[in-house]
XYZ file of C-alpha atoms in Angstrom:
692
model
C 148.804 3.024 102.727
C 148.694 0.388 100.196
C 145.741 -0.680 99.036
C 144.980 -4.820 100.284
C 145.498 -7.202 97.696
C 143.315 -10.505 96.706
C 145.558 -13.539 95.804
C 144.215 -13.898 92.489
C 145.218 -10.235 91.804
C 148.982 -10.516 92.950
C 151.866 -11.721 90.720
C 155.524 -12.029 92.746
C 158.289 -11.354 90.014
C 162.211 -11.458 90.784
C 164.674 -9.930 87.724
C 167.299 -12.033 86.928
C 170.146 -10.808 84.649
C 174.180 -10.007 83.962
C 175.666 -7.746 85.965
C 175.365 -4.212 85.089
C 172.055 -5.224 82.513
C 169.773 -2.668 83.436
C 167.253 -4.726 86.304
C 167.442 -1.626 88.459
C 167.063 0.835 86.381
C 163.737 -1.090 84.818
C 161.773 -1.874 88.127
C 162.859 1.905 89.310
C 160.909 2.712 85.182
C 158.057 0.052 85.876
C 157.994 2.110 89.647
C 157.586 5.641 87.845
C 154.903 5.136 85.394
C 152.881 3.311 87.844
C 152.620 6.508 90.024
C 154.961 4.652 93.429
C 157.011 7.357 92.152
C 157.320 11.021 91.295
C 160.427 11.304 90.066
C 162.529 8.879 88.183
C 166.156 8.093 90.085
C 169.282 7.007 88.563
C 171.239 4.455 89.562
C 174.506 6.469 88.680
C 172.699 9.571 90.797
C 172.854 7.099 93.405
C 168.678 7.248 94.163
C 167.501 4.949 92.787
C 164.201 2.642 95.480
C 166.260 -0.662 94.797
C 169.617 0.647 95.787
C 169.565 2.408 98.699
C 172.253 0.910 100.928
C 175.756 2.709 100.761
C 177.544 0.599 99.115
C 175.399 -0.023 96.450
C 175.385 4.122 95.905
C 179.254 4.158 96.003
C 179.625 1.042 93.453
C 176.317 1.745 91.373
C 175.351 -1.773 90.925
C 172.919 -3.670 93.728
C 174.476 -5.666 96.235
C 171.322 -7.035 97.859
C 167.673 -8.012 97.218
C 165.130 -5.261 97.482
C 161.767 -5.379 96.785
C 160.056 -2.722 94.925
C 155.479 -3.532 95.159
C 154.166 -1.542 92.263
C 150.903 -1.406 91.082
C 149.295 -1.458 87.311
C 145.367 -1.362 86.587
C 143.976 -3.491 89.923
C 146.633 -5.813 90.116
C 150.137 -5.853 92.767
C 153.222 -6.858 91.115
C 155.686 -7.610 93.579
C 158.998 -7.360 92.005
C 162.010 -8.725 92.786
C 165.129 -6.668 92.210
C 168.212 -8.744 92.412
C 172.099 -8.131 92.605
C 173.802 -9.349 88.730
C 177.047 -9.980 90.358
C 177.669 -13.696 91.339
C 179.469 -13.045 94.829
C 175.740 -12.353 95.852
C 173.578 -15.409 94.779
C 172.552 -15.586 98.054
C 170.677 -13.060 97.433
C 169.261 -14.443 94.097
C 168.441 -17.743 95.668
C 166.325 -16.014 98.474
C 164.462 -14.256 96.090
C 163.701 -17.099 93.970
C 162.719 -19.139 97.477
C 159.166 -16.983 96.955
C 159.238 -16.145 93.401
C 156.549 -17.308 91.021
C 157.966 -15.999 87.257
C 160.662 -14.342 86.727
C 162.058 -11.850 83.912
C 165.646 -11.857 82.871
C 166.601 -8.399 81.200
C 168.893 -8.969 78.508
C 170.827 -5.052 77.772
C 170.341 -4.586 73.912
C 174.118 -3.218 73.182
C 175.733 -5.886 75.469
C 173.484 -8.984 74.157
C 173.024 -12.379 75.815
C 175.998 -12.406 78.517
C 177.701 -15.259 81.097
C 175.023 -13.728 83.567
C 171.962 -14.121 81.172
C 172.480 -17.803 80.846
C 172.909 -18.296 84.657
C 169.940 -16.737 85.276
C 168.338 -19.041 81.851
C 169.738 -22.030 84.432
C 168.393 -20.155 87.416
C 165.012 -20.552 85.883
C 165.115 -23.727 85.443
C 166.626 -24.964 88.396
C 163.415 -23.361 89.972
C 161.115 -24.264 87.291
C 159.806 -20.180 87.013
C 157.947 -19.200 83.932
C 159.528 -16.565 82.194
C 159.944 -13.469 80.119
C 163.239 -12.052 78.363
C 162.908 -8.117 78.559
C 165.635 -6.182 76.412
C 166.318 -3.074 76.934
C 168.690 0.012 75.957
C 166.666 0.208 72.616
C 167.456 3.782 73.577
C 171.281 2.951 72.478
C 172.449 3.666 68.450
C 174.560 0.297 68.642
C 171.349 -2.110 70.318
C 170.480 -5.093 68.048
C 166.990 -6.343 69.146
C 167.366 -8.871 66.348
C 170.991 -10.062 66.858
C 169.746 -10.708 70.969
C 166.789 -13.636 69.059
C 169.098 -14.631 67.283
C 171.987 -15.541 70.275
C 168.722 -16.196 72.774
C 166.972 -19.187 69.325
C 170.820 -20.175 69.500
C 171.614 -20.957 73.359
C 168.258 -21.481 74.197
C 165.838 -23.431 71.123
C 162.286 -23.275 70.299
C 160.781 -21.634 73.098
C 161.824 -18.407 72.267
C 158.797 -16.192 71.245
C 159.134 -12.643 69.677
C 156.350 -10.540 71.444
C 157.845 -7.113 69.756
C 159.879 -5.920 67.256
C 161.130 -2.324 67.420
C 160.674 0.917 65.403
C 163.562 3.150 65.009
C 163.454 6.973 63.144
C 166.618 8.624 62.993
C 168.625 6.853 65.388
C 166.045 6.755 68.320
C 163.284 4.237 69.578
C 160.702 5.119 68.497
C 157.885 2.708 69.097
C 157.291 -1.471 68.757
C 155.803 -4.055 66.978
C 153.244 -6.057 68.712
C 154.243 -9.433 66.388
C 150.847 -11.296 68.605
C 148.825 -8.675 66.873
C 151.051 -7.765 64.265
C 150.007 -3.784 64.636
C 152.076 -0.789 65.093
C 152.224 1.341 68.250
C 153.509 4.810 68.643
C 155.191 6.526 72.099
C 153.191 9.320 73.109
C 154.953 10.732 76.024
C 156.292 8.037 78.530
C 155.659 4.568 78.365
C 152.054 5.847 76.711
C 151.300 4.698 73.214
C 149.037 4.696 70.055
C 148.558 2.710 67.451
C 150.322 3.741 64.223
C 150.930 2.499 60.622
C 154.231 -0.816 60.112
C 157.343 0.354 58.331
C 157.765 -0.796 55.515
C 161.493 -1.441 55.879
C 160.701 -3.892 58.870
C 158.633 -5.971 57.034
C 162.311 -8.706 56.804
C 162.605 -8.443 60.482
C 159.020 -8.556 61.531
C 158.160 -12.107 59.611
C 161.426 -13.606 60.916
C 159.953 -12.757 64.460
C 156.582 -14.081 63.810
C 157.912 -17.188 62.315
C 159.705 -17.207 65.427
C 156.779 -16.751 67.516
C 154.405 -19.447 65.594
C 157.086 -21.754 66.100
C 157.395 -21.295 68.962
C 153.225 -21.379 69.125
C 153.217 -24.615 67.071
C 156.073 -26.304 69.542
C 153.359 -27.304 72.216
C 150.462 -29.408 70.852
C 150.866 -32.225 68.445
C 147.812 -30.146 66.301
C 149.405 -27.061 66.407
C 152.185 -28.601 64.878
C 150.784 -30.611 62.024
C 149.135 -27.711 61.560
C 151.740 -25.322 61.040
C 153.636 -28.521 58.529
C 150.370 -27.835 56.542
C 150.990 -24.269 56.203
C 147.613 -23.093 57.706
C 147.451 -19.362 59.612
C 146.375 -19.574 63.171
C 143.388 -17.271 64.459
C 144.834 -14.580 67.228
C 142.411 -16.110 70.047
C 144.839 -19.548 69.631
C 147.625 -17.735 69.402
C 146.420 -15.578 72.924
C 144.927 -18.724 74.742
C 148.268 -20.807 73.815
C 150.294 -18.318 74.719
C 148.292 -17.594 78.453
C 148.782 -21.463 78.764
C 151.820 -22.350 77.926
C 153.634 -19.048 79.401
C 152.855 -20.474 82.790
C 154.575 -23.972 82.029
C 157.030 -22.868 81.071
C 157.672 -23.711 77.155
C 156.585 -20.377 75.608
C 159.413 -17.422 76.357
C 158.509 -14.370 75.161
C 160.626 -11.450 74.466
C 159.429 -7.975 75.151
C 161.804 -4.374 74.051
C 162.027 -1.106 75.345
C 164.449 1.382 77.600
C 164.137 1.522 81.433
C 165.985 4.795 81.283
C 163.386 6.493 79.124
C 160.519 4.538 80.357
C 159.415 3.036 77.432
C 157.582 -0.083 76.847
C 156.706 -0.671 80.333
C 152.957 -0.220 80.022
C 153.332 -3.429 77.750
C 155.611 -5.026 79.517
C 153.115 -4.811 83.279
C 150.268 -5.369 80.636
C 152.455 -9.163 79.734
C 152.987 -9.597 83.246
C 149.046 -9.164 84.492
C 148.697 -11.654 80.936
C 150.885 -13.767 81.415
C 152.203 -14.586 84.415
C 150.637 -16.564 87.471
C 149.080 -15.469 90.388
C 150.068 -17.086 93.863
C 146.251 -18.668 93.218
C 147.563 -20.980 89.758
C 151.168 -21.945 91.409
C 151.847 -24.482 94.800
C 154.109 -24.419 97.473
C 156.445 -27.067 98.914
C 156.161 -28.378 102.573
C 157.462 -30.888 105.197
C 154.865 -31.920 107.677
C 157.059 -32.321 110.999
C 153.970 -34.793 112.829
C 155.352 -37.511 110.053
C 157.463 -36.793 107.942
C 155.554 -36.360 105.009
C 156.652 -34.228 101.798
C 153.472 -31.713 100.720
C 152.998 -29.980 97.875
C 150.656 -26.910 99.262
C 148.218 -24.126 97.359
C 147.884 -20.714 98.536
C 144.876 -20.520 100.532
C 143.478 -17.485 101.804
C 140.355 -19.073 104.014
C 142.527 -22.050 105.713
C 144.703 -20.686 109.505
C 147.930 -18.058 108.706
C 150.931 -19.733 108.109
C 153.575 -17.738 106.133
C 158.091 -18.134 105.348
C 160.755 -15.597 106.036
C 162.669 -15.592 103.374
C 164.662 -12.400 104.081
C 166.389 -11.033 107.071
C 167.116 -6.711 106.437
C 169.002 -5.606 109.726
C 169.865 -2.315 109.789
C 171.728 0.066 112.484
C 168.850 3.196 111.709
C 165.842 0.990 110.659
C 165.924 -1.994 112.610
C 165.228 -5.531 111.914
C 162.375 -6.628 109.090
C 161.518 -10.373 108.785
C 160.102 -10.228 104.941
C 158.048 -12.855 104.782
C 155.501 -14.784 101.950
C 152.246 -15.621 103.500
C 151.108 -18.875 102.289
C 147.903 -19.443 103.961
C 144.766 -17.345 104.996
C 145.101 -13.740 105.891
C 147.519 -12.075 108.619
C 146.054 -9.348 110.390
C 148.516 -6.798 113.393
C 148.630 -7.492 116.612
C 148.499 -11.661 115.847
C 150.301 -14.123 118.222
C 153.166 -16.234 115.393
C 154.250 -19.076 116.311
C 157.624 -20.166 115.208
C 157.431 -23.580 113.533
C 161.017 -23.389 113.476
C 162.072 -23.467 116.890
C 158.898 -23.741 119.106
C 158.224 -20.024 120.401
C 155.607 -17.316 120.082
C 155.761 -14.025 119.598
C 153.360 -10.995 118.606
C 153.509 -9.216 115.023
C 152.355 -6.127 116.566
C 152.149 -3.984 113.345
C 152.424 -5.409 109.295
C 154.236 -3.863 106.137
C 155.180 -4.209 102.471
C 158.656 -2.558 102.113
C 159.498 -0.502 99.049
C 163.059 -0.602 98.922
C 164.014 1.074 102.285
C 160.413 3.086 102.907
C 157.841 0.793 105.517
C 154.214 1.247 104.452
C 151.863 0.255 107.011
C 149.331 -2.196 106.227
C 146.015 -3.016 107.136
C 145.934 -7.052 106.127
C 148.074 -9.528 104.314
C 146.673 -11.894 102.096
C 147.712 -15.603 100.974
C 150.506 -14.947 97.976
C 151.466 -11.452 99.157
C 155.014 -10.263 100.696
C 155.431 -8.386 103.820
C 157.020 -7.877 106.614
C 157.429 -7.950 110.102
C 159.434 -5.532 112.392
C 160.625 -6.665 116.087
C 160.194 -10.238 115.211
C 163.364 -11.594 117.925
C 163.334 -14.999 117.202
C 162.704 -15.275 113.656
C 165.199 -15.771 111.345
C 165.846 -16.713 107.248
C 164.151 -20.044 106.336
C 161.606 -20.119 109.222
C 157.718 -21.066 109.048
C 155.317 -18.884 110.989
C 151.670 -19.897 111.488
C 149.271 -20.332 114.559
C 150.408 -22.299 117.400
C 149.812 -26.194 117.494
C 151.324 -26.202 113.679
C 153.631 -29.146 112.413
C 154.149 -27.462 108.623
C 157.511 -26.044 107.614
C 157.893 -24.489 103.970
C 161.249 -25.333 101.934
C 163.552 -22.240 103.272
C 165.702 -21.127 100.827
C 168.702 -22.837 99.384
C 172.010 -20.842 100.086
C 174.872 -21.707 97.579
C 177.786 -22.949 100.295
C 180.439 -20.287 100.124
C 184.619 -21.865 99.257
C 186.446 -18.018 99.206
C 188.260 -17.011 102.705
C 190.189 -15.314 104.046
C 191.641 -14.844 107.298
C 190.157 -11.631 109.234
C 191.428 -9.707 112.280
C 190.866 -6.267 114.350
C 193.065 -3.058 113.143
C 192.210 -1.969 116.589
C 192.817 -4.366 119.398
C 189.617 -4.420 121.949
C 187.646 -4.262 119.252
C 187.339 -7.981 118.803
C 183.872 -8.497 120.413
C 182.084 -5.383 118.528
C 183.445 -6.946 114.753
C 182.063 -10.467 116.180
C 178.755 -8.395 116.995
C 178.486 -6.637 113.614
C 179.316 -9.362 111.530
C 176.193 -11.642 113.300
C 174.145 -9.157 112.238
C 175.618 -9.737 108.239
C 175.411 -12.967 108.899
C 171.564 -12.493 109.616
C 171.403 -10.298 106.680
C 173.802 -12.758 104.358
C 173.219 -16.501 104.302
C 176.446 -16.808 102.497
C 178.799 -15.767 104.359
C 180.353 -17.488 107.860
C 182.756 -16.087 110.317
C 184.706 -19.497 111.131
C 187.239 -19.947 114.274
C 190.169 -21.829 113.572
C 191.763 -22.319 117.322
C 194.912 -24.949 115.487
C 195.972 -21.880 113.602
C 195.035 -19.005 115.928
C 193.049 -17.633 112.612
C 189.293 -16.260 112.017
C 188.468 -16.567 109.106
C 185.588 -14.745 107.424
C 183.802 -17.093 104.052
C 182.325 -15.760 101.403
C 181.150 -16.618 97.486
C 183.764 -14.184 96.664
C 186.666 -11.478 96.860
C 184.232 -9.047 96.138
C 181.619 -9.935 98.628
C 184.407 -10.074 101.038
C 185.837 -6.897 100.699
C 181.695 -5.445 100.855
C 181.947 -6.565 104.219
C 184.768 -4.533 105.068
C 183.592 -1.996 104.140
C 179.605 -2.571 105.939
C 181.419 -3.308 109.106
C 183.757 0.296 108.670
C 180.618 2.698 107.655
C 177.340 0.286 109.483
C 179.440 -0.523 112.532
C 182.180 1.729 112.965
C 184.661 -1.240 113.357
C 187.424 -2.072 110.563
C 189.312 -5.625 110.727
C 192.085 -6.727 107.620
C 191.771 -9.084 105.563
C 194.782 -11.585 105.023
C 196.397 -14.901 103.178
C 194.751 -17.646 106.095
C 197.654 -20.407 107.003
C 196.809 -23.448 106.293
C 196.272 -26.227 107.882
C 199.443 -28.453 107.550
C 200.362 -31.116 109.986
C 203.665 -32.880 110.930
C 204.793 -36.807 110.955
C 207.925 -38.483 110.790
C 209.161 -41.352 108.687
C 211.882 -43.690 110.299
C 212.462 -44.699 113.526
C 215.025 -43.397 116.466
C 216.152 -44.076 119.880
C 216.632 -41.366 122.196
C 217.591 -40.407 125.460
C 215.657 -37.296 127.786
C 217.383 -36.607 130.768
C 215.746 -33.478 132.851
C 218.159 -33.866 135.501
C 218.257 -30.405 138.482
C 219.423 -29.701 142.242
C 218.598 -27.098 143.970
C 218.462 -27.515 147.702
C 216.885 -29.773 148.886
C 214.766 -32.099 146.595
C 215.840 -32.266 142.840
C 214.489 -32.789 139.864
C 215.218 -36.436 138.479
C 213.380 -37.616 135.110
C 215.132 -39.947 132.946
C 213.890 -41.798 129.539
C 214.778 -43.689 126.658
C 211.634 -43.770 123.418
C 211.467 -45.238 120.737
C 209.491 -43.244 117.571
C 208.309 -44.048 114.634
C 205.234 -43.567 111.973
C 202.529 -45.286 113.386
C 200.341 -45.777 109.969
C 197.870 -43.868 110.880
C 197.612 -40.196 109.833
C 193.866 -39.642 111.312
C 195.571 -40.609 114.829
C 197.755 -38.138 116.384
C 199.803 -40.314 118.420
C 199.981 -44.300 120.073
C 201.988 -44.656 122.963
C 202.968 -47.959 124.173
C 206.021 -49.525 126.880
C 208.588 -52.104 126.931
C 209.818 -50.710 130.438
C 211.707 -54.246 131.763
C 212.668 -55.081 134.777
C 211.132 -51.847 136.362
C 213.843 -49.153 134.990
C 210.625 -46.865 134.864
C 208.224 -47.366 137.806
C 204.827 -48.255 135.968
C 202.788 -44.680 138.512
C 205.486 -42.397 135.737
C 204.098 -44.112 132.179
C 200.884 -41.506 132.346
C 203.148 -38.594 133.031
C 205.431 -40.104 129.723
C 202.235 -40.287 127.585
C 201.179 -36.717 129.339
C 204.971 -35.587 127.942
C 203.982 -37.042 123.865
C 200.781 -35.455 123.876
C 201.642 -31.544 125.028
C 204.651 -32.252 121.759
C 202.320 -33.505 119.584
C 200.080 -30.269 119.384
C 202.835 -27.995 117.912
C 205.029 -30.070 115.831
C 208.988 -28.841 116.161
C 209.751 -28.514 112.258
C 206.833 -25.513 112.000
C 204.530 -25.823 114.793
C 201.451 -28.012 113.419
C 200.149 -30.813 114.724
C 201.602 -34.355 114.739
C 200.041 -37.189 113.038
C 200.648 -40.677 112.684
C 203.245 -41.080 115.322
C 203.914 -44.014 117.218
C 206.462 -43.282 120.839
C 207.282 -46.371 123.163
C 208.733 -45.882 126.357
C 211.806 -48.599 126.424
C 214.414 -47.896 129.516
C 214.971 -44.883 131.435
C 216.318 -44.722 135.082
C 214.335 -42.755 138.544
C 215.604 -41.184 141.467
C 213.664 -42.519 144.889
C 213.318 -39.292 146.259
C 214.491 -36.551 143.201
C 212.037 -38.517 140.671
C 208.490 -36.844 140.490
C 205.551 -36.229 137.525
C 206.612 -33.237 136.495
C 210.262 -34.665 135.549
C 209.681 -37.490 133.822
C 207.141 -35.420 131.603
C 209.932 -32.609 130.744
C 212.645 -35.673 130.346
C 210.095 -37.262 127.499
C 209.394 -33.781 126.116
C 213.536 -33.061 125.929
C 213.497 -37.034 124.451
C 210.430 -35.759 121.488
C 211.757 -32.722 120.707
C 215.567 -34.515 119.778
C 214.348 -37.808 118.591
C 211.146 -35.897 115.618
C 214.071 -34.019 114.328
C 216.354 -37.114 113.656
C 212.970 -38.984 112.698
C 213.132 -37.386 108.921
C 209.854 -35.256 110.107
C 207.916 -34.124 106.716
C 205.133 -31.429 106.546
C 201.603 -32.740 104.978
C 199.107 -30.733 103.058
C 195.869 -31.072 103.216
C 194.419 -32.549 100.082
C 191.135 -31.178 98.499
C 188.843 -32.903 96.486
C 187.889 -30.395 93.710
C 184.748 -30.305 91.212
C 184.563 -27.474 88.583
C 181.599 -27.180 86.623
C 182.125 -25.466 83.218
C 181.008 -25.313 79.545
C 183.093 -27.463 76.947
C 184.648 -25.199 75.490
C 186.974 -23.982 78.419
C 187.993 -27.015 79.942
C 191.088 -27.684 78.109
C 192.166 -24.297 79.662
C 191.014 -25.288 83.202
C 192.804 -28.687 83.236
C 195.901 -26.734 82.562
C 195.354 -24.431 85.212
C 194.537 -27.360 87.509
C 197.588 -28.951 86.597
C 200.081 -25.663 87.350
C 198.096 -25.972 90.795
C 199.677 -29.107 91.243
C 197.062 -31.077 90.885
C 195.724 -34.594 89.701
C 193.095 -35.133 87.340
C 190.457 -37.505 88.461
C 187.685 -37.658 85.936
C 185.994 -35.881 83.479
C 181.430 -36.230 83.162
C 179.585 -34.673 80.422
C 176.872 -33.553 81.900
C 173.398 -31.829 79.698
C 173.646 -28.655 78.867
C 177.388 -28.691 76.316
C 178.792 -28.227 80.301
C 181.706 -30.857 82.229
C 182.749 -31.710 85.358
C 185.782 -31.835 85.624
C 186.749 -33.805 89.702
C 190.479 -32.994 90.986
C 192.568 -33.644 94.107
C 194.348 -29.994 94.194
C 196.264 -28.920 97.700
C 194.141 -26.311 100.056
C 196.708 -23.847 99.661
C 196.306 -23.613 95.604
C 193.093 -22.738 95.900
C 193.256 -19.722 97.414
C 192.329 -16.914 94.794
C 190.191 -19.948 92.966
C 187.032 -18.288 92.577
C 188.238 -15.251 91.522
C 190.691 -16.954 88.631
C 187.879 -19.392 87.258
C 185.776 -16.621 86.772
C 188.282 -14.908 84.506
C 189.145 -18.007 82.850
C 185.301 -18.876 82.144
C 184.156 -15.374 81.942
C 181.909 -15.684 85.101
C 180.341 -18.567 83.786
C 182.803 -21.690 85.640
C 181.396 -22.882 89.445
C 183.506 -24.705 91.813
C 183.197 -26.670 95.116
C 185.169 -28.812 97.276
C 185.619 -30.754 100.179
C 188.942 -32.529 102.227
C 190.097 -35.364 101.438
C 193.366 -36.318 103.389
C 197.002 -35.437 103.722
C 200.031 -36.065 102.200
C 203.971 -35.552 101.833
C 204.561 -32.037 101.245
C 206.940 -31.415 97.766
C 210.712 -30.345 99.461
C 210.468 -26.665 98.228
C 206.806 -26.251 99.225
C 208.128 -27.681 103.334
C 211.106 -25.369 103.025
C 208.873 -22.476 102.105
C 207.116 -23.103 104.930
C 209.302 -24.129 107.741
C 211.066 -21.062 106.883
C 207.508 -18.969 107.316
C 207.043 -20.354 110.559
C 211.337 -19.448 111.552
C 210.678 -15.897 110.615
C 207.789 -15.767 113.277
C 209.087 -16.927 115.731
């Protein structure tokens, strides 16, 4: 069993940082130091609490967010261990939706990386208090000083070093507490005793102390004046300024340690307890459905029960868990819970807190805590649960839109239904995954944030659900149209004992000027050459033909078809015969009317730091893109807007990441159709002919 914690004794902390910086190892170390696990697991051994999924163990990095609650002193810290690779950003966004503070993990050897900057941007966006933990200090090549210099350059004077590492004979043996100006020496594991401050640290320590005092001075005008007057601050002044301003994000402490040897964990947990807010000090956004008002609410145990579902786990072995963050009230087992979004009631039989994949039953959950409900059929990520009659809905996680896609097919015929069911479960878990049926091009598409995520989906389908799919390059939604006006005759004549078939039309085909519509049909028949009752059959022929054009089998747009003449037979003519005659006329006429392929054009927006703008523009030119504009935005970035053919954006997420070291971002939307260049048309027609 796990103890039950009141709102003010809870800390909800998301762990962010670049892929491979040591987040999962840090969480494992905190779990070990607090006694949540008896033995510290390692990512390389595949036995950590967080990375319990087979895919994570195989690849040795986190794919989904996992929850690891640890108990320290008299508080409970709900650690949300998130993936560092950008393909799995949806998982990070779900965790940010319920976190009250963040630890950004930086590897002391690799230093500040793209993922560090992304983590900082997310904290700014979600307004989260944060600390930076520099890990890997046991590595000879780790430089805490260099990390601090870079952090100061990138993020300004908020950066406040709380620690300076002490190294002896290439080993990490302790640290200086810069706030108290006292030395600390490790005894066993994360435990430490007070010790001397070595002389050789004087220069480094005075620089760090200066940074810390500067960050404190920045928090008020009175402090700023005293700082410039050369006055010293007392320990109590520094401590209370830090308590107040770490919470509002205007001071960002930097701590150090090593996850692998679990050193520095006690100091980190103490800082979490002391400086990070409890839910009691936080507010939450909500929407009142009864009057459409936006509300800012407190986490409050005295009100009726309400909570929000921020994540769903669907595991073939352990079942479905809906992870919730309690907002108001105290939830107990066997409570009838009302899903406000879906207006349905279900019973929450048991309550759990999850630690990795382990479900620990609890007697109650208080406002601000994170727990899990199981076997709740109607609950999906983003739902609000409360007591019947409630009208307040909490903000659902805002998840990134997926723009990378591939076509997928079942490897084994007959597996389609199984695949659809398995994908539905994966989409419940991962909101950035979308399966789309593209009926027009007879293909099924899988959308995600990046190629790596789609690869993981293929593996999960195989390992979890025993179905195999193949990913291929999708067909793009070209269109066909014509450029000239032509007049053609179509005659359908068959004689076979008894009634024959006779239909004869003269049609004019020309551009209609409206590419939004497939066709416009008119008739100018003089003197009843074709009786009126056959006009609908002629239009039906046109209607059938535009679905699949004669050039490359794509839908036809922008066509005007006019029936001008023809002839009929009083006995042998029929609607069917006139439809067939029209089809013959269409196939012949369309190919004589200067047929062209139109390609879909997307308006693309790429957001990159200024130094990459030139590379991006050069690359867009290669993709036949037309740059429409460049806008400078805060943070030394630019948004480049360009029109680019959809087919040229295939694989763009991978290319953009390699061009920008992973920091570039993009989105696009369909703009219009434009005539495809001759070489593109020739290639497409040849490919379609090969298929047929």
